[in-house]
Coordinates of C-alpha atoms in Angstrom, one line a residue:
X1 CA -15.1 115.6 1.6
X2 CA -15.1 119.4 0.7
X3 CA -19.2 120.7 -0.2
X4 CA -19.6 123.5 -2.7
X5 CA -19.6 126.7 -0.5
X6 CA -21.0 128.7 -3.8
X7 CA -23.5 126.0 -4.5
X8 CA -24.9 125.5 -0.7
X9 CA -25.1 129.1 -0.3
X10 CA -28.0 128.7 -2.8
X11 CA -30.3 126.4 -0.9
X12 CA -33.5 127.3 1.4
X13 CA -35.2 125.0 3.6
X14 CA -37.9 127.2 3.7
X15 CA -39.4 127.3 0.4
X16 CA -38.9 124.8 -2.6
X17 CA -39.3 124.5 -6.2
X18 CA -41.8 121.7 -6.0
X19 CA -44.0 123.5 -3.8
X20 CA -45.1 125.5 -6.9
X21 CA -45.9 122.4 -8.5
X22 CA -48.0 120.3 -5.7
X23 CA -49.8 117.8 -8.1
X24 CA -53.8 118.4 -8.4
X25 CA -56.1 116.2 -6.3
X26 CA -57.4 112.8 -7.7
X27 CA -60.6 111.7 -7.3
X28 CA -61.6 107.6 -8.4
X29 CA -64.5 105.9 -7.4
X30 CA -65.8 108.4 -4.7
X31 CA -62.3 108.6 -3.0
X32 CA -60.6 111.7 -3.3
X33 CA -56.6 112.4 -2.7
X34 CA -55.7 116.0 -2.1
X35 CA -51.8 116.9 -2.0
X36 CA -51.3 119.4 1.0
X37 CA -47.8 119.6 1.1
X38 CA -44.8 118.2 -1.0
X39 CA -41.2 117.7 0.0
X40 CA -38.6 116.0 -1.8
X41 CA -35.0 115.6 -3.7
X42 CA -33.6 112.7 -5.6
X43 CA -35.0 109.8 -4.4
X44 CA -36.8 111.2 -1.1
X45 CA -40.1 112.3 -1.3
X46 CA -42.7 113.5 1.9
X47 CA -46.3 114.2 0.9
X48 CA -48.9 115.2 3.2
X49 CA -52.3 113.9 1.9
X50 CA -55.7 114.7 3.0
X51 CA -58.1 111.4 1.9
X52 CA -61.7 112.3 1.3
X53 CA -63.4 108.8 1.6
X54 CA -67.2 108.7 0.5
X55 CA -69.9 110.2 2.5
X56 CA -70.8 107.1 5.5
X57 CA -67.4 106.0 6.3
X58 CA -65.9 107.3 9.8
X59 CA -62.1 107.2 10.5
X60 CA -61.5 107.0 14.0
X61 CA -58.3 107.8 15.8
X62 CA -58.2 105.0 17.5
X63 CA -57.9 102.4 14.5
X64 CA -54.7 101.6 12.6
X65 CA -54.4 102.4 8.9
X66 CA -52.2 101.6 6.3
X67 CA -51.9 103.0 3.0
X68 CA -50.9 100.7 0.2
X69 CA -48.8 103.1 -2.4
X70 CA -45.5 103.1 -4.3
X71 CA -43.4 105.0 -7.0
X72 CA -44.3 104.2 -10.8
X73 CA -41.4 104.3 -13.0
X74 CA -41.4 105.3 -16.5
X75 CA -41.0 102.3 -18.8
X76 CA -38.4 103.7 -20.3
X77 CA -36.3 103.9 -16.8
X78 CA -36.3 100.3 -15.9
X79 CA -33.3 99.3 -17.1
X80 CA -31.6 98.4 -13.7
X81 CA -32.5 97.1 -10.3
X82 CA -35.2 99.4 -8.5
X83 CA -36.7 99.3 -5.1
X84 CA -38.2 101.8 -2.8
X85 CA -39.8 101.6 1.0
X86 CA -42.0 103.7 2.8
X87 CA -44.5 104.4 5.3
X88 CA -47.4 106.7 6.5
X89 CA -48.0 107.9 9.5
X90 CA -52.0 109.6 10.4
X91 CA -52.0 113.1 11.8
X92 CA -55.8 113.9 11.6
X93 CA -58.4 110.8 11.5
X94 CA -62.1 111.9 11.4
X95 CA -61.3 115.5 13.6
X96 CA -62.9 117.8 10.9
X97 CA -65.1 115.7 9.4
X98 CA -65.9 112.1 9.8
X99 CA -64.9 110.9 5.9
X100 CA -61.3 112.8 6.3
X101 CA -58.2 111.3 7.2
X102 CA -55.1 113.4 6.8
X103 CA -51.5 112.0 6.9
X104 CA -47.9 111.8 5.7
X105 CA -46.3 109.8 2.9
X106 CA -43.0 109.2 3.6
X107 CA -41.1 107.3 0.8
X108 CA -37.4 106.5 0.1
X109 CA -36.1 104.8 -3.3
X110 CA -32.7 103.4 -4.9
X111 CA -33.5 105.4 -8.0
X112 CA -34.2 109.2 -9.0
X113 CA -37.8 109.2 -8.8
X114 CA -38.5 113.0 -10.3
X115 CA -40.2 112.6 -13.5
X116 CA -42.3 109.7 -11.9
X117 CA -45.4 108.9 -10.6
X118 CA -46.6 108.5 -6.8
X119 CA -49.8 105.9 -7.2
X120 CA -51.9 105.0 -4.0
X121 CA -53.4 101.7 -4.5
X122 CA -55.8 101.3 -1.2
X123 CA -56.1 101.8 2.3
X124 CA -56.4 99.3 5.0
X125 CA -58.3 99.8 8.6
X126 CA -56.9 97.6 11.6
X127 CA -58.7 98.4 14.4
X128 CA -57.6 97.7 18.2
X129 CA -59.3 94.2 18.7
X130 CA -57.4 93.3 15.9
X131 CA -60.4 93.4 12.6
X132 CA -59.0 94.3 9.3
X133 CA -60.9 95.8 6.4
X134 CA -60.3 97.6 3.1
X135 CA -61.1 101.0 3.2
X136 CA -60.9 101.5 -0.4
X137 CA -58.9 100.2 -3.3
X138 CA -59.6 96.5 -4.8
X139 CA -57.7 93.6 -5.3
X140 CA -57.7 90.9 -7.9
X141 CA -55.4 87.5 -7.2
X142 CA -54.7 87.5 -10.6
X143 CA -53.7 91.0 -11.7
X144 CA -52.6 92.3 -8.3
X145 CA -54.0 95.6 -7.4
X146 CA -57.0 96.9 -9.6
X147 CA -57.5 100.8 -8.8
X148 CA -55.3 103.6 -8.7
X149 CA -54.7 107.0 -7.2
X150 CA -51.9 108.8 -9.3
X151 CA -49.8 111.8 -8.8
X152 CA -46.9 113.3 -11.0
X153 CA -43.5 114.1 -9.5
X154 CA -41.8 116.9 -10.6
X155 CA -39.2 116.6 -13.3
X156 CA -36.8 118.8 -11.6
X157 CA -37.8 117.5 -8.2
X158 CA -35.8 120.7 -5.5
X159 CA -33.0 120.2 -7.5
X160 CA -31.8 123.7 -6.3
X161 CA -31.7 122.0 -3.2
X162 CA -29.2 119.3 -4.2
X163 CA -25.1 119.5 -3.5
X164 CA -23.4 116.9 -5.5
X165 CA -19.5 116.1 -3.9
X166 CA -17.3 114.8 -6.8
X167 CA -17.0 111.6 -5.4
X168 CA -16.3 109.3 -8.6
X169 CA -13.2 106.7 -7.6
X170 CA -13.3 107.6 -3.9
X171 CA -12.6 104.5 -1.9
X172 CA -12.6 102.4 1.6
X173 CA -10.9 99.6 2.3
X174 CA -12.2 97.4 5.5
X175 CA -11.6 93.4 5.9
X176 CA -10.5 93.0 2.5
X177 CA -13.4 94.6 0.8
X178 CA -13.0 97.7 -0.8
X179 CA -16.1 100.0 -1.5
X180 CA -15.7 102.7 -4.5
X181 CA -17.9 105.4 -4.7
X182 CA -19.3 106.3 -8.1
X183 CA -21.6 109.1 -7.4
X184 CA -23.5 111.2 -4.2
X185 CA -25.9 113.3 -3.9
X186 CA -26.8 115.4 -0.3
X187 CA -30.0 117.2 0.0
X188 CA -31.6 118.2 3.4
X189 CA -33.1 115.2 3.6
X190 CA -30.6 112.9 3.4
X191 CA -28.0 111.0 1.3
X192 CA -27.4 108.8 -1.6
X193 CA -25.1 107.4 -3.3
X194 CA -24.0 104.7 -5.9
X195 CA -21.0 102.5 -5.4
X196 CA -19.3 99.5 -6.4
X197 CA -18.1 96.5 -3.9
X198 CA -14.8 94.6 -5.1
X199 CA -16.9 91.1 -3.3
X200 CA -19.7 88.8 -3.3
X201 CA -21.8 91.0 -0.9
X202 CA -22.7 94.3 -1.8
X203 CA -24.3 95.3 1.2
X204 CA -21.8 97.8 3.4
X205 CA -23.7 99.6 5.9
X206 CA -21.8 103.4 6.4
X207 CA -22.6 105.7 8.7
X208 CA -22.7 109.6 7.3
X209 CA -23.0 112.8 9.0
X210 CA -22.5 116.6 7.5
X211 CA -19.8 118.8 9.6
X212 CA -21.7 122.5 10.0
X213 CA -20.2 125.8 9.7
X214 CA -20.3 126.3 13.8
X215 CA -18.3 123.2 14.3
X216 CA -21.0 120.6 14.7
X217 CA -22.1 117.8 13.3
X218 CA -25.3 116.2 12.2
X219 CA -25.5 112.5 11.5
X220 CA -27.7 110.4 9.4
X221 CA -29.8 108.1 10.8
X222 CA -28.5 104.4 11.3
X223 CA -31.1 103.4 9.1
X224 CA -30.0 102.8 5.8
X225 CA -32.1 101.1 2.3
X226 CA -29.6 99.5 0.1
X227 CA -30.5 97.9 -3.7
X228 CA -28.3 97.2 -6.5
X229 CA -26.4 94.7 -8.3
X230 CA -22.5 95.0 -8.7
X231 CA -23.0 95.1 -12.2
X232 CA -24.2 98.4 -12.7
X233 CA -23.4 99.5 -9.0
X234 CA -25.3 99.5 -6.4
X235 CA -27.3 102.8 -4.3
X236 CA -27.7 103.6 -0.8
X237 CA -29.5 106.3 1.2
X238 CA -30.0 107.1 4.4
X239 CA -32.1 109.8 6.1
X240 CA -31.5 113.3 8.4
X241 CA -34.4 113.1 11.5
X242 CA -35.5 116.6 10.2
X243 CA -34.5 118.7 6.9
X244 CA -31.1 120.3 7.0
X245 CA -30.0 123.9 6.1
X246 CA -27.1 122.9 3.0
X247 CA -26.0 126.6 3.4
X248 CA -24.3 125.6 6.5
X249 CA -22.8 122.8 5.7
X250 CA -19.2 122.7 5.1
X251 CA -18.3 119.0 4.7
X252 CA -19.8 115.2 4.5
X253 CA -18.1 113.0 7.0
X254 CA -17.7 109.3 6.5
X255 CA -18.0 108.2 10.6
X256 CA -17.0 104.7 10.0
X257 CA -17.8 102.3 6.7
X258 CA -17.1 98.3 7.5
X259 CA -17.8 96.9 4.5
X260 CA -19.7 93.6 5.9
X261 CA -18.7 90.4 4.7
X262 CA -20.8 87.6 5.6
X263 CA -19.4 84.7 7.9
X264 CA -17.6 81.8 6.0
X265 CA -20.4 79.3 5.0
X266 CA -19.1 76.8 6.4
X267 CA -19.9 78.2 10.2
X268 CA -23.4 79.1 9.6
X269 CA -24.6 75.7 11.4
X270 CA -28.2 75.6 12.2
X271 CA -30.6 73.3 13.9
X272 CA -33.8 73.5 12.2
X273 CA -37.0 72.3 13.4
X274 CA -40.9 73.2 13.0
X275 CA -42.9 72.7 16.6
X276 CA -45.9 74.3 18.6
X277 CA -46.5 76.2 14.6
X278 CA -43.4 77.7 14.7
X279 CA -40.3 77.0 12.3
X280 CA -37.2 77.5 14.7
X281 CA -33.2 77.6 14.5
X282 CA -31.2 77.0 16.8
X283 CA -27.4 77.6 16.6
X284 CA -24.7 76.0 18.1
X285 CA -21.8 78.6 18.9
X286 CA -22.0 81.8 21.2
X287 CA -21.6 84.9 19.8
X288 CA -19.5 87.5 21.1
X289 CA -21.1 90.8 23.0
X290 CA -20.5 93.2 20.8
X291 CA -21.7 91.3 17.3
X292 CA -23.2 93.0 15.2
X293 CA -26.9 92.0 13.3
X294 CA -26.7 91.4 9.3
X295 CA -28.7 94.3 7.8
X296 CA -29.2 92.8 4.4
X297 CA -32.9 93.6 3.3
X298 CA -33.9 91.7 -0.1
X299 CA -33.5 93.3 -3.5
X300 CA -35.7 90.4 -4.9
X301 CA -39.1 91.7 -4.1
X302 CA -41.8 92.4 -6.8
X303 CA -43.2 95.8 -7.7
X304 CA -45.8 96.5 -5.1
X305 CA -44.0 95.2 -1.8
X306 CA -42.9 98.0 0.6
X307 CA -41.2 97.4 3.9
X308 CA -43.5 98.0 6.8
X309 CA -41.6 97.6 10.3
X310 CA -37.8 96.4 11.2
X311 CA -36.2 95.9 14.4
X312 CA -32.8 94.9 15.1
X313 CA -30.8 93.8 18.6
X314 CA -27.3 93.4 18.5
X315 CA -24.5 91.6 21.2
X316 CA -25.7 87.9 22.2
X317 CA -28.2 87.8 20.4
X318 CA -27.7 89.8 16.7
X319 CA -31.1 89.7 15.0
X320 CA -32.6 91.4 12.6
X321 CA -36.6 91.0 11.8
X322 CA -37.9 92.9 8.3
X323 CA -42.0 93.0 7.9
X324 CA -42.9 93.4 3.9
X325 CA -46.4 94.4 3.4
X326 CA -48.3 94.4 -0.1
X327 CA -51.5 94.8 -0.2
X328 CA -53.5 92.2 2.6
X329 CA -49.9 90.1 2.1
X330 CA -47.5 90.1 4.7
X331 CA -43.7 88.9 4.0
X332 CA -41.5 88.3 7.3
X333 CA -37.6 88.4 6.5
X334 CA -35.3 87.3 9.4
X335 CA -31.5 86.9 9.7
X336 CA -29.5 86.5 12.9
X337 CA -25.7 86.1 13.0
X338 CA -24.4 82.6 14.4
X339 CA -25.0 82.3 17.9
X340 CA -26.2 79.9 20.2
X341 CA -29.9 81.7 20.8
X342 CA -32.6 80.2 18.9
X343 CA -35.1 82.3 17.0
X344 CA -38.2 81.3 15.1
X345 CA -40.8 82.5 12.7
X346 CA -44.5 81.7 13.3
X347 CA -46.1 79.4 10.7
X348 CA -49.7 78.2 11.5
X349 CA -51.6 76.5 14.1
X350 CA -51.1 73.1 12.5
X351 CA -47.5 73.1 11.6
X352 CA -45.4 70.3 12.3
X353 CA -41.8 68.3 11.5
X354 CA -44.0 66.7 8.7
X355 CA -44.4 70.3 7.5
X356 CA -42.5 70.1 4.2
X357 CA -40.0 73.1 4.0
X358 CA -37.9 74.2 0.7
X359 CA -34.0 74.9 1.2
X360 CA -33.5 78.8 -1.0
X361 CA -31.0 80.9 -1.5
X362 CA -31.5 84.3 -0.5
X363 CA -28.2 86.4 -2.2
X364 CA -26.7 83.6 -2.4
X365 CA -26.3 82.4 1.4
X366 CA -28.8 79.1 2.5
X367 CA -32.1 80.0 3.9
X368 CA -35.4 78.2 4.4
X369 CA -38.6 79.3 2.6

């Protein structure tokens, strides 16, 4: 897949259109936000953020903290499917002053977020013995989160930074399924694109990577956030491990694409039982070496739900465990592939077989809620 020479000769890594329009600080109920540094294009956006916490409160580098924030879309804009995940990571807690913590937003969507809104709801302190406490930001059962932080994203979010392959009616054919490509876009932070899936599941995981002028290549990361419906096509991204110079670039490689299908129903044969607080499965044929974990992450989630943590283990045992995280709620989200390992999800201290448990559909394959 040819890139625009004329077009990638255009882009620099160095300095970006939204820089010129970092959004002002935000202050709200003694708390305020400062914008350091912005990076983004399409539906990636990085923000450094310095956090000014009232005068008494003392972030330490040794406590945990998690920053409960999300894109807000334009009414206007929510006429299909959206989701988005993200994460922060501290780089500075209490090292100039005691009320300053300083850190990166890191957020990926299914949708073009330039022309929204970034909105930090609260922050959350875990500290090492395991205590957790609201920094700021409140909460009400009812309503769902009751302050906000909110920054504008630029219309025109480093669009000089964005190559866009004409891609439309491009296809892949793999077990029967064939994935058709309806758009892409490649910035230096990653790729996204919009496809449809000729099948009942629309979740192909494809491995990327851009082919450089000196002969080398530069893949993706295996990562990959998926959301859609096959109605109006569904988007993926996934991510480069550090921003890419488009300039060199000379093509987008497709390394492999199986377009997963599920198992037949009829051999997903569980054992289920609830014991010790735990709800456990246990399956009753081997899987193979080599199999691969389902990578399906739910597209059902409310506003407000971000995904926290994954990990994944292939071979014998193919698992794959998703943490959710809104607010002081935690969602746990685990699939594993048939095999004859058991795996469980913890419950509470006083869960038993009397424990009633409700048969769901997650997608449209049995699961247990």
């Amino acid at each position: 897949m040819e890139l625009n020479g004329e077009e990638a000769q255009k882009t620099e890594v160095e300095k970006t259109a939204a820089e010129s329009l970092l959004p002002p600080p935000v202050e709200h109920k003694g708390v305020t936000i400062t914008p350091l540094r912005l990076l983004g294009t399409k539906n990636k956006l990085y923000l450094i953020l310095e956090i000014r916490a009232p005068e008494g409160t003392v972030f330490s580098p040794e406590d945990r903290y998690d920053l409960f924030d999300g894109i807000r879309v334009p009414e206007e804009r929510r006429t299909e499917m959206l989701g988005s995940s993200g994460s922060f990571t501290v780089l500075e807690a209490g090292t100039r002053e005691p009320n300053i913590l300083v850190g990166a937003a890191d957020t990926t969507a299914s949708f073009d977020i330039g022309g929204c809104s970034y909105v930090v709801r609260a922050l959350y302190r875990k500290t090492p013995d395991g205590e957790r406490e609201t920094v700021f930001g409140g909460w009400d059962p009812e309503t769902g989160p009751t302050d906000s932080w909110e920054f504008p994203i630029p219309e025109d979010l480093n669009q000089d930074q964005l190559l866009e392959p004409g891609v439309e009616g491009l296809s892949m054919t793999d077990g029967g399924k064939t994935m058709t490509l309806l758009s892409m876009s490649v910035s230096p932070l990653g790729v996204w694109w919009k496809y449809q899936l000729d099948g009942e599941d629309p979740w192909p995981r494809v491995r990327v990577a851009l082919r450089m002028r000196d002969g080398s290549e530069v893949e993706a990361a295996l990562g990959q956030l998926t959301m859609g419906d096959m109605g109006s096509g569904c988007t993926a991204s996934v991510d480069f491990a550090k921003p890419v110079d488009l300039s060199q670039a000379e093509a987008m490689l497709a390394l492999c694409a199986p377009v997963l299908a599920a198992p037949a129903k009829s051999s997903r044969h569980w054992k289920v039982y609830v014991d010790l607080g735990s709800i456990q499965w246990k399956g009753a044929k081997a899987a193979k070496a080599n199999t691969k974990p389902p990578l399906w992450q739910p597209s059902w989630l409310p506003e407000g739900w971000a995904l926290e943590a994954g990990q994944t283990r292939d071979g014998v045992w193919p698992e794959t465990h998703w943490e959710y995280l809104c607010g002081e709620e935690t969602l746990s989200f685990s699939l594993c592939a048939p095999s004859d390992f058991g795996f469980c999800q913890w419950l509470d201290p006083e869960a038993s077989g009397k424990t009633p448990k409700k048969a769901a559909q997650i997608q449209g394959y049995p699961a247990d809620f």
